[in-house]
Coordinates of C-alpha atoms and ligand atoms in Angstrom, one line a residue:
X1 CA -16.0 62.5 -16.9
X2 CA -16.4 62.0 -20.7
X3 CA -19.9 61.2 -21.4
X4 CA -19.2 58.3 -24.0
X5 CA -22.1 57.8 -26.4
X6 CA -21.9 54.6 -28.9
X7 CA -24.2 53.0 -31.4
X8 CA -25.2 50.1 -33.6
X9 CA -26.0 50.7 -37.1
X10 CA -27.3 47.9 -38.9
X11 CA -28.6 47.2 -42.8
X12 CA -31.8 45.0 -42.1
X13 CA -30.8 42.8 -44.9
X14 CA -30.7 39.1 -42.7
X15 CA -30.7 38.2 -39.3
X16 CA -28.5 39.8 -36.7
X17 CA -25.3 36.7 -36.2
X18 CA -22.7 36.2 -33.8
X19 CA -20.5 38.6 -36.0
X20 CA -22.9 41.8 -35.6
X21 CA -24.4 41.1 -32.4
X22 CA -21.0 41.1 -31.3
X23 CA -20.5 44.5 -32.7
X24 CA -23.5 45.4 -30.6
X25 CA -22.8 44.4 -27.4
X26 CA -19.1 46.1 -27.4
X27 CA -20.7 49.3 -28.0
X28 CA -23.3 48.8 -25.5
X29 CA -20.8 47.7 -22.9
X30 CA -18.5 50.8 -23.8
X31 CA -21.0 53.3 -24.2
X32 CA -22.6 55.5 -21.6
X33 CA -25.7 56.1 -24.0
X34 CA -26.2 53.5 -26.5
X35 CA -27.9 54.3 -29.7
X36 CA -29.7 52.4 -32.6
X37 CA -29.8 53.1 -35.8
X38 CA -31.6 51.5 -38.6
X39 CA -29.6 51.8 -41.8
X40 CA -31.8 50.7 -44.4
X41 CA -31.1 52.8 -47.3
X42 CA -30.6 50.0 -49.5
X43 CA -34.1 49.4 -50.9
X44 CA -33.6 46.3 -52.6
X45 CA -32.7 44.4 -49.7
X46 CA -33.6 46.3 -46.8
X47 CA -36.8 44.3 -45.6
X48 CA -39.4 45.2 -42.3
X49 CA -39.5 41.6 -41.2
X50 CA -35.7 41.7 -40.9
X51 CA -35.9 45.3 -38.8
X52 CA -38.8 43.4 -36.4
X53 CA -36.1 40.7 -36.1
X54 CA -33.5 43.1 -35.3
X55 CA -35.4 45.1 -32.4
X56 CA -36.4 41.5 -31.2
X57 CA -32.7 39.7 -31.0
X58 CA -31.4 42.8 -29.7
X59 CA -34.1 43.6 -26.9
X60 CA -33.8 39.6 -26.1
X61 CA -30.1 39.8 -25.9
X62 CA -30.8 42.8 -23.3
X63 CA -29.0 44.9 -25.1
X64 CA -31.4 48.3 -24.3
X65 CA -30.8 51.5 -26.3
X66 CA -31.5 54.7 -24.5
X67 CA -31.7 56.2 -28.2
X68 CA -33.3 54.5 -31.6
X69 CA -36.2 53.4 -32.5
X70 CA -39.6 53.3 -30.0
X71 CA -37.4 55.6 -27.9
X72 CA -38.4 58.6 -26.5
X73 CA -36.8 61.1 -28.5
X74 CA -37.8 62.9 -32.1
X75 CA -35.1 62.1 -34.4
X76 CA -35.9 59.5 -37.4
X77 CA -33.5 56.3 -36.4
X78 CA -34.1 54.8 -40.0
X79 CA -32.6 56.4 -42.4
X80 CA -35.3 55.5 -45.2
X81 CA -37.0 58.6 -43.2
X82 CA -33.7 61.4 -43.3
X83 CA -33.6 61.5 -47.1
X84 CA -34.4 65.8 -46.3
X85 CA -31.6 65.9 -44.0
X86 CA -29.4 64.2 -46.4
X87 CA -30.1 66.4 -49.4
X88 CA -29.5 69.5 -47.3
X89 CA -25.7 68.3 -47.1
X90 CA -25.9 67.2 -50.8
X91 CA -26.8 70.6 -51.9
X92 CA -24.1 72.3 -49.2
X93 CA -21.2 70.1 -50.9
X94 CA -22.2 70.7 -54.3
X95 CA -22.5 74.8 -53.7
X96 CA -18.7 74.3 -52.2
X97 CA -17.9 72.5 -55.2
X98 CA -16.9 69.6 -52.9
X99 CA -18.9 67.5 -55.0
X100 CA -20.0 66.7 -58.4
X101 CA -22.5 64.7 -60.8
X102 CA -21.4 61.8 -62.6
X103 CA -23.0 60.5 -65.6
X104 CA -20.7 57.7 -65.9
X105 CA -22.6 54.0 -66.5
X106 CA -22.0 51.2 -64.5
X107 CA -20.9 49.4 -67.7
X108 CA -18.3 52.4 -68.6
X109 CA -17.2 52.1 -64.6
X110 CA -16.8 48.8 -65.4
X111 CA -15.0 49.1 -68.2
X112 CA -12.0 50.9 -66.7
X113 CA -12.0 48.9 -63.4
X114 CA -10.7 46.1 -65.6
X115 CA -7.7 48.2 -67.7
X116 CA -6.7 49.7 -64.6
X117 CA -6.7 46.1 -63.3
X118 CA -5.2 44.8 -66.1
X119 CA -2.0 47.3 -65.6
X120 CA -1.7 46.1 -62.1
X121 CA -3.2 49.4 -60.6
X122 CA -5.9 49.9 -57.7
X123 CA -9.3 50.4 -59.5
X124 CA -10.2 54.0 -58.7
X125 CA -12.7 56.4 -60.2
X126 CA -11.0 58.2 -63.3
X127 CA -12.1 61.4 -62.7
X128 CA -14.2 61.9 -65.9
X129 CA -17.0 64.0 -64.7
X130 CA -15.2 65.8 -62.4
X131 CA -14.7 68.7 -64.8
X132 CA -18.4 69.0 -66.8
X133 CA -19.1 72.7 -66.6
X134 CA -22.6 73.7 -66.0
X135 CA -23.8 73.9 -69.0
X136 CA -22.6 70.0 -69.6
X137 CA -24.0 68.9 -66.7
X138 CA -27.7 70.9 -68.0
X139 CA -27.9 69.0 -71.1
X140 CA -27.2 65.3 -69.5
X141 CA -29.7 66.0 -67.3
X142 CA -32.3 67.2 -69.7
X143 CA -31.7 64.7 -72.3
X144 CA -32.8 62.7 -69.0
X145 CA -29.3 61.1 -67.2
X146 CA -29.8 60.4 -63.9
X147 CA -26.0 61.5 -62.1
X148 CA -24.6 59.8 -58.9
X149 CA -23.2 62.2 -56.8
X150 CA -19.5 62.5 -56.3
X151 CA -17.3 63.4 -53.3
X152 CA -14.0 65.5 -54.8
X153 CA -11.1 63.7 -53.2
X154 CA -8.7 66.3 -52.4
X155 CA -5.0 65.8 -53.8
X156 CA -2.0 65.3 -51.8
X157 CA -3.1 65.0 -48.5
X158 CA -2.8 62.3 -45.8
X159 CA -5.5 61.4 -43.5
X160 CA -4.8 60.5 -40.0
X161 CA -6.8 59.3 -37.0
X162 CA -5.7 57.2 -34.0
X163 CA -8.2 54.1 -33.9
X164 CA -9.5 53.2 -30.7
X165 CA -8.3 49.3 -31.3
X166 CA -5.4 49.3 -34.1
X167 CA -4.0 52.5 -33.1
X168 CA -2.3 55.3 -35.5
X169 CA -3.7 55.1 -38.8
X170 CA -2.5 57.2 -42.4
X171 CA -3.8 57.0 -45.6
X172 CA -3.1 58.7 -48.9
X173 CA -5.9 61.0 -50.4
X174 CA -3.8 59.7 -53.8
X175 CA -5.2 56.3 -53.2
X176 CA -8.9 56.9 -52.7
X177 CA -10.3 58.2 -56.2
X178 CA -14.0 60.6 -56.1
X179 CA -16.4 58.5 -54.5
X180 CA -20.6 58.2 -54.8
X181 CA -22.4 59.4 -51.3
X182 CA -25.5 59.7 -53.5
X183 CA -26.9 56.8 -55.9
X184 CA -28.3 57.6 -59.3
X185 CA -32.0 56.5 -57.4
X186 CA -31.7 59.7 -54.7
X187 CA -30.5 57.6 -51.8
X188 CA -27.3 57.9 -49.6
X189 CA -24.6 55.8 -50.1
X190 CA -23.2 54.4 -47.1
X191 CA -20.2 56.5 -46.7
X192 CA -22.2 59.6 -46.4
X193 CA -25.6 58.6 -44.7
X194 CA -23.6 57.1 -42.1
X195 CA -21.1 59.3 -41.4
X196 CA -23.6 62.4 -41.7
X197 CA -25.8 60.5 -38.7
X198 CA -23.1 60.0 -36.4
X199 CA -22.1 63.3 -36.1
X200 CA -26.0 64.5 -36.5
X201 CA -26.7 62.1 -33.9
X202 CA -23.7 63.2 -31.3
X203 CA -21.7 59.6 -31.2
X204 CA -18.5 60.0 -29.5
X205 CA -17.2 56.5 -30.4
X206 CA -17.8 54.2 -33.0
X207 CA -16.8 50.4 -32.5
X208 CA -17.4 48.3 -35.4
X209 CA -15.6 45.4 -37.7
X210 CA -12.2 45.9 -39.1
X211 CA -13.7 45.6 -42.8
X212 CA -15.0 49.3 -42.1
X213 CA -10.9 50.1 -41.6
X214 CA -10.3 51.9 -45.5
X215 CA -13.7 53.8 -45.2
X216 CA -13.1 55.8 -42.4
X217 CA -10.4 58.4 -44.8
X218 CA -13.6 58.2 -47.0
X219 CA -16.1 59.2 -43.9
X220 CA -12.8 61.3 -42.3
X221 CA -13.1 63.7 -45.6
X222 CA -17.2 64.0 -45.5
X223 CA -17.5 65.8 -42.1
X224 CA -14.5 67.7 -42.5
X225 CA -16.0 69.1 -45.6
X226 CA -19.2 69.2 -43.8
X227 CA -17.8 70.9 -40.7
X228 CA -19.2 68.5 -38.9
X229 CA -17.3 66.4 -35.9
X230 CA -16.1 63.1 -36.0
X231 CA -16.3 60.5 -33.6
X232 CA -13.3 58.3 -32.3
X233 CA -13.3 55.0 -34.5
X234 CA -12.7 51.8 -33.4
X235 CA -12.2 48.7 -36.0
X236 CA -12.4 45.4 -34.2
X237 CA -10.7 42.2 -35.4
X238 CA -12.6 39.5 -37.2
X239 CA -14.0 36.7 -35.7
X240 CA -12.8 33.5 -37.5
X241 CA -14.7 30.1 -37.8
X242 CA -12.6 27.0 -36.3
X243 CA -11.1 26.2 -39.9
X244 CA -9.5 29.8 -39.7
X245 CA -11.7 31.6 -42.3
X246 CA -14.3 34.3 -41.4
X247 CA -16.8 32.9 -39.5
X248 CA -20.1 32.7 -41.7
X249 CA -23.0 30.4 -42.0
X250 CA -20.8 27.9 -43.8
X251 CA -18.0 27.8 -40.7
X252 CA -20.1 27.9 -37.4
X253 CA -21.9 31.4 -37.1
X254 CA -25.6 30.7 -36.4
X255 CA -28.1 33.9 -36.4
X256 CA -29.4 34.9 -32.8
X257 CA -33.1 33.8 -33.6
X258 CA -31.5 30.3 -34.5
X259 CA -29.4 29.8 -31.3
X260 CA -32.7 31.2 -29.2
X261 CA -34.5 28.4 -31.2
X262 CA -32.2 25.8 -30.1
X263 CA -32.8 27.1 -25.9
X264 CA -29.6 29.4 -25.5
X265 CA -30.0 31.5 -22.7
X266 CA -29.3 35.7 -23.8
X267 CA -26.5 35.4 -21.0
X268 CA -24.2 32.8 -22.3
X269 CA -24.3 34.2 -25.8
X270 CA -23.5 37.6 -24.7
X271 CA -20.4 35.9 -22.3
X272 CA -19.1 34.1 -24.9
X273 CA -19.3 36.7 -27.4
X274 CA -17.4 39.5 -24.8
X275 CA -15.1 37.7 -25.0
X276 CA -14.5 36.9 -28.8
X277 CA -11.5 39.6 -29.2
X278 CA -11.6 41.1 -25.4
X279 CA -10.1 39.4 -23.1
X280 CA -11.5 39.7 -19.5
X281 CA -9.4 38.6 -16.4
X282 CA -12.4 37.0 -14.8
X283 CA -13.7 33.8 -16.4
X284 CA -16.7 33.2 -14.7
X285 CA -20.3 34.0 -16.1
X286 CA -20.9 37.8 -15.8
X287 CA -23.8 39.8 -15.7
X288 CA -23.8 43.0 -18.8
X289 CA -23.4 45.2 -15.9
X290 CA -20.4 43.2 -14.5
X291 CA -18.9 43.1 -18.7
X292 CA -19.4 46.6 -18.9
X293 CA -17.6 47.6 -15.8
X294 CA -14.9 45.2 -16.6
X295 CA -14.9 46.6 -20.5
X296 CA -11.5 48.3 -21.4
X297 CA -10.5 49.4 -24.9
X298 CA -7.2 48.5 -24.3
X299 CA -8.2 44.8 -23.7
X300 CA -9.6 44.8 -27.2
X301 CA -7.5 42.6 -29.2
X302 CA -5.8 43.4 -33.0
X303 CA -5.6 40.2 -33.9
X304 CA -8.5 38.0 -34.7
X305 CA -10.8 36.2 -32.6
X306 CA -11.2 32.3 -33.0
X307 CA -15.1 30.6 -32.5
X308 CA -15.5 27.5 -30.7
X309 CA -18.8 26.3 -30.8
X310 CA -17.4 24.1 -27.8
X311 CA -17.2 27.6 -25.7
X312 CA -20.9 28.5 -26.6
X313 CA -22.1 25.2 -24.9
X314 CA -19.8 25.7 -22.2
X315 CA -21.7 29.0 -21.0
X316 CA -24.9 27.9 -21.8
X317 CA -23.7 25.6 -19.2
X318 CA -23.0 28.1 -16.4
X319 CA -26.1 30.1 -17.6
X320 CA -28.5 27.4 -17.0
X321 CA -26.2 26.4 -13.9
X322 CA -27.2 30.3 -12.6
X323 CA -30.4 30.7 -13.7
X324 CA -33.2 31.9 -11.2
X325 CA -36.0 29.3 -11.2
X326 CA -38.3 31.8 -12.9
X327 CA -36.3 32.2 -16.1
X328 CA -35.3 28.3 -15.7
X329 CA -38.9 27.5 -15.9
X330 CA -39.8 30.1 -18.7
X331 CA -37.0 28.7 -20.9
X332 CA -38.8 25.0 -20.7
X333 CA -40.5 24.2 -23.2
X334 CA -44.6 24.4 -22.6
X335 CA -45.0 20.3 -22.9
X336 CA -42.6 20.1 -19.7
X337 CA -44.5 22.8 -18.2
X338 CA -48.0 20.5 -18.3
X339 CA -45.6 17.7 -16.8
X340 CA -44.3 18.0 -13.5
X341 CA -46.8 18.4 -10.5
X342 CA -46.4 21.7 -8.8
X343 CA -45.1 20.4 -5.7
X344 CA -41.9 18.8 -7.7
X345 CA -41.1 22.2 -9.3
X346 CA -38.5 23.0 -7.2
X347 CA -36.8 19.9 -7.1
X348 CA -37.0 19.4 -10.3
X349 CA -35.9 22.6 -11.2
X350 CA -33.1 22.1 -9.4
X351 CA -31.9 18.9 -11.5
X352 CA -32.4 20.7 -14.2
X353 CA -30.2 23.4 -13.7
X354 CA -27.4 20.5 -12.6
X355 CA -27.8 17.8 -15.4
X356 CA -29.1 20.1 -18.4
X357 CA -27.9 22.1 -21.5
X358 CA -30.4 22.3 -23.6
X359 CA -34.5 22.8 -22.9
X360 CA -35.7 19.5 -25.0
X361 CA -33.0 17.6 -22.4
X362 CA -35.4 18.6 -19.7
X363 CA -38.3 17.9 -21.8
X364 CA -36.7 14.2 -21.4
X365 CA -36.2 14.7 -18.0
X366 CA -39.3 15.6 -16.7
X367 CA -41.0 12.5 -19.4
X368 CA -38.9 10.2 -17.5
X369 CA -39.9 11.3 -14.0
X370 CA -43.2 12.0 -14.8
X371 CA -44.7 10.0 -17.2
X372 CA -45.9 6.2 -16.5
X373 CA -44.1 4.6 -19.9
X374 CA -40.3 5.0 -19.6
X375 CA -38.7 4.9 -22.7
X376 CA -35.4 2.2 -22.4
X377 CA -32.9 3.0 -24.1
X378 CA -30.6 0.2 -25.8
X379 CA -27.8 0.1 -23.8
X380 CA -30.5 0.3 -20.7
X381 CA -32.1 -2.6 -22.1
X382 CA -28.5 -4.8 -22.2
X383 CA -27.6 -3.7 -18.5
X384 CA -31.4 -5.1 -17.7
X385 CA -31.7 -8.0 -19.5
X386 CA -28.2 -9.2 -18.0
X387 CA -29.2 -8.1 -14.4
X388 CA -30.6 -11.3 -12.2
X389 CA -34.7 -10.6 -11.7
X390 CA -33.4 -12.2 -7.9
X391 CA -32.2 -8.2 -8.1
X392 CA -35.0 -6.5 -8.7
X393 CA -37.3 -8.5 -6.0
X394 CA -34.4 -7.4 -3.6
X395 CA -35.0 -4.2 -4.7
X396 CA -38.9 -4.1 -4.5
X397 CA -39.1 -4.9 -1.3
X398 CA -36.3 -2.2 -0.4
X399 CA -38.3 0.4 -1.6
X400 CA -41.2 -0.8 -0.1
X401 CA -39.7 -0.8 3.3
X402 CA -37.7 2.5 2.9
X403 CA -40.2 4.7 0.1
X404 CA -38.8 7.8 1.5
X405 CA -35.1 7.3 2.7
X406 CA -32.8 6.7 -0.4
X407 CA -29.5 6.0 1.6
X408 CA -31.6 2.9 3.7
X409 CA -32.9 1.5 0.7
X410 CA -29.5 1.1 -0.8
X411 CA -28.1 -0.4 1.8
X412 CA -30.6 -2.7 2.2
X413 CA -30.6 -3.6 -1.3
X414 CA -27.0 -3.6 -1.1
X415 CA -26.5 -6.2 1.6
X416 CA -29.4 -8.7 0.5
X417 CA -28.5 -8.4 -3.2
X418 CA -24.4 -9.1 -2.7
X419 CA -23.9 -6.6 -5.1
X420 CA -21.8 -3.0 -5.1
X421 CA -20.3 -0.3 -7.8
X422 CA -21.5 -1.0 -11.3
X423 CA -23.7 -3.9 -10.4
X424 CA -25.4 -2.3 -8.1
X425 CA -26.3 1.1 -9.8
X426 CA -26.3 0.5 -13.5
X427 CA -29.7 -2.2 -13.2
X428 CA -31.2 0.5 -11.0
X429 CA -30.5 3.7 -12.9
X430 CA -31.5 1.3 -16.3
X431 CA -34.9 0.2 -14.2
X432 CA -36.0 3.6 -12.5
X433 CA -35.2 6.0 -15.5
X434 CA -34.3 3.5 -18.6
X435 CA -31.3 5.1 -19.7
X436 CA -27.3 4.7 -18.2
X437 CA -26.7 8.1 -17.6
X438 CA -28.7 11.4 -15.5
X439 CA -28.9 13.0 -12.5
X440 CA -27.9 11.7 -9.1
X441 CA -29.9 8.6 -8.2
X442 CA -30.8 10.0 -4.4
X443 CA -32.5 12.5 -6.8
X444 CA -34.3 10.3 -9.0
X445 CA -35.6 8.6 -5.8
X446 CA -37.0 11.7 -4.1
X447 CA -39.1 12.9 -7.1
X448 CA -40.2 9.4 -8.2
X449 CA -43.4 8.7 -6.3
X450 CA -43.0 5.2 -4.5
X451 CA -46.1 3.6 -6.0
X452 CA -43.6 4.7 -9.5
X453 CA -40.2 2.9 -7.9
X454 CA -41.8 -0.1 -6.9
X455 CA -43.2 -0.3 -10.5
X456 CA -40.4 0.6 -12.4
X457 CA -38.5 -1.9 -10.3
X458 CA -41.1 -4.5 -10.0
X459 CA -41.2 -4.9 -14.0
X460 CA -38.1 -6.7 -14.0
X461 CA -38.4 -9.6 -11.7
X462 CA -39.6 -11.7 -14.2
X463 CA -43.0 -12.0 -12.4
X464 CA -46.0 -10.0 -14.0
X465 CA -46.7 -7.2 -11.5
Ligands
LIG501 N1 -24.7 49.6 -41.8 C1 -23.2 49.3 -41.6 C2 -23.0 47.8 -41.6 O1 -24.0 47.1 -41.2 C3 -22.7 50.0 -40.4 C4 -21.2 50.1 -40.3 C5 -20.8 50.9 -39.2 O2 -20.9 50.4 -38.1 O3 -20.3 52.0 -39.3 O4 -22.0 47.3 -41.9

């Protein structure tokens, strides 16, 4: 069997989003070796506390690379640290004549960018250095011009490759113009750097976002130059924001560290997101080794994939609905923690994982159960206030014969109070938690202690307790 080997490749220039982590996890579930690679050649904005990030989101996402960085194996996985190996292929390209400086300033690139625009053509390198003989090129440099470097385009050819997701792709070597794989600073330009790793770096298959589509001629031409393979590409449909543009920070897409923040388990993020432009026949909450056996290229869609914020609560749903207690109580937060009494743990674990989303809901929760002040809530406080104390007193001495048997307590409140349905539960459920709405009340009475029900109950008779 093919031994499939993928990777991610990010610039450490912000926080991973749902966009790129999505990127990642399609190449983790598709590859049989999973590699990370650190492409921070862009100095400027290329910054360490954005790599930390990176490792972090990932590693918390489980998304494990057998290759990268802290891995086991010698290569550099930044490529801040291959500049050598990048100037070997530089000077392999130039003694071919594959490749050529260019003195050309950004201002004179600029320049004809805008007449080529403004005769309704494709802005493309003019060719201008492409012909300095040596001794040209000699005295630019030593009157002190620093050149980009140049890939030479060849004419009249068509570049073909079969993408993994949008199948049989041509383009025109007429319509790409000499590009720069080396900046006038020494570093790689994208094209080159990346392409030059992947094949360095033995990746079979490449997944990543549709944008990349028009560079792969670009990266097609490098490593045939190079004589180096190419993987398979794959170019994956965008995902859009619910008002149809690509989803950024200003449509919906939150970074991973901000949806960790806010107490989203790594499991429902990474179901939603396998499914954001792959469609899987199983819609219940699967674990990565479930995706990945269940991953199929040709369940990749080509057209793009549509964000619903309303989808990311509705796995954190089932993720908190599945969680094992010990991850349910690490994802608390540390003030619930000091809360509930050891011996409610389990029970109260278990209405969390029933009537919560979110960790500061359970924060409430255990407040409410546990705490002597109940917070009432307004609409709480109408349902009491218009409740007949004659209930409550009913109700007090319920509990007090039945403290540990919910279902005998309610009937006996039941029968001596003449009430049933709405009248019956909403003063309770206002009196014994303070709010309209929770878990099941046979739940509520089995944590509460009964020295806390006859309380809670008792302060609404109208009599001081
Ligand atoms: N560093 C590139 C990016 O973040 C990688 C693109 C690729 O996957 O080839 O867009």
């Amino acid at each position: 069997m093919e031994n499939r080997k993928t990777r991610f490749a990010p610039s450490p220039t912000g926080y991973i989003h749902l966009g790129n982590a999505r990127t990642a996890l399609f190449n983790r579930l598709f590859g049989q070796v999973f590699l990370l690679r650190v492409e921070d050649t862009d100095q400027e904005r290329s910054r360490h506390e954005f790599v930390a990030a990176l490792l972090e989101d990932l590693s918390w996402l489980q998304l494990h690379w057998e290759e990268g960085p802290h891995s086991p194996f010698p290569n550099p996985y930044f490529q801040s640290q291959r500049q050598p190996i990048y100037d070997r292929y530089y000077r392999e390209l130039e003694q071919k004549h594959l490749a050529y400086p260019c003195f050309c300033s950004p201002e004179e690139l600029a320049m004809s960018r805008k007449v080529q625009r403004a005769q309704g053509l494709p802005p493309r390198y003019s060719g201008k250095c492409a012909q300095l003989n040596p001794q040209e090129i000699q005295s630019k440099i030593a009157q002190g011009l620093k050149p980009t470097l140049r890939f030479r385009v060849p004419p009249g050819r068509t570049i073909e490759f079969d993408d993994l997701v949008k199948g049989p792709q041509a383009f025109e070597t007429g319509t790409i113009g000499d590009f720069i794989i080396r900046r006038a600073d020494g570093t790689p330009a994208f094209f080159f750097c990346n392409a030059v790793d992947d094949a360095l770096m033995e990746v079979t298959h490449v997944l990543r976002g549709e944008d990349h589509l028009t560079n792969t001629p670009r990266q097609l031409l490098i490593l045939e130059a190079l004589g180096l393979p190419a993987p398979h590409y794959g170019h994956i449909s965008l995902i859009l924001g619910e008002d149809g543009a690509p989803l950024s920070k200003r449509n919906g897409s939150q970074s991973i560290h901000e949806l960790r923040e806010q107490g989203y388990l790594p499991i429902a993020i990474v179901n939603l997101l396998a499914r954001l432009g792959h469609r899987y026949r199983n819609d219940n909450l699967m674990t990565l080794e479930q995706l990945a056996k269940e991953f199929r290229l040709a369940n990749l869609s080509r057209s793009p994939a549509r964000f619903d914020p309303q989808q990311l609560i509705y796995w954190q749903q089932q993720a908190v609905h599945a969680a094992d207690d010990d991850t349910l109580w690490q994802w608390l937060p540390d003030s619930a923690h000091h809360l509930v009494p050891e011996h409610q743990k389990d029970a109260f674990l278990e209405l969390v994982r029933s009537n919560c989303v979110f960790p500061n809901e359970a924060l409430d929760w255990a407040r409410i159960l546990f705490e002597t002040l109940v917070p009432v809530t307004d609409q709480a406080q109408e349902v009491l206030s218009q409740a007949n104390p004659e209930f409550f007193r009913a109700a007090v001495l319920a509990a007090h014969e039945f403290p540990d048997n919910y279902q005998a307590f309610l009937k006996a409140l039941k029968d001596r109070s003449k009430t049933k349905g709405k009248q019956l539960f909403q003063p309770l459920r206002a009196a014994l938690t303070g709010r309209l709405d929770g878990p099941e009340l046979s739940t509520i009475y089995t944590i509460l202690t009964s020295e806390q029900i006859e309380h809670r109950l008792a302060r609404w008779t109208g009599t001081p307790c």
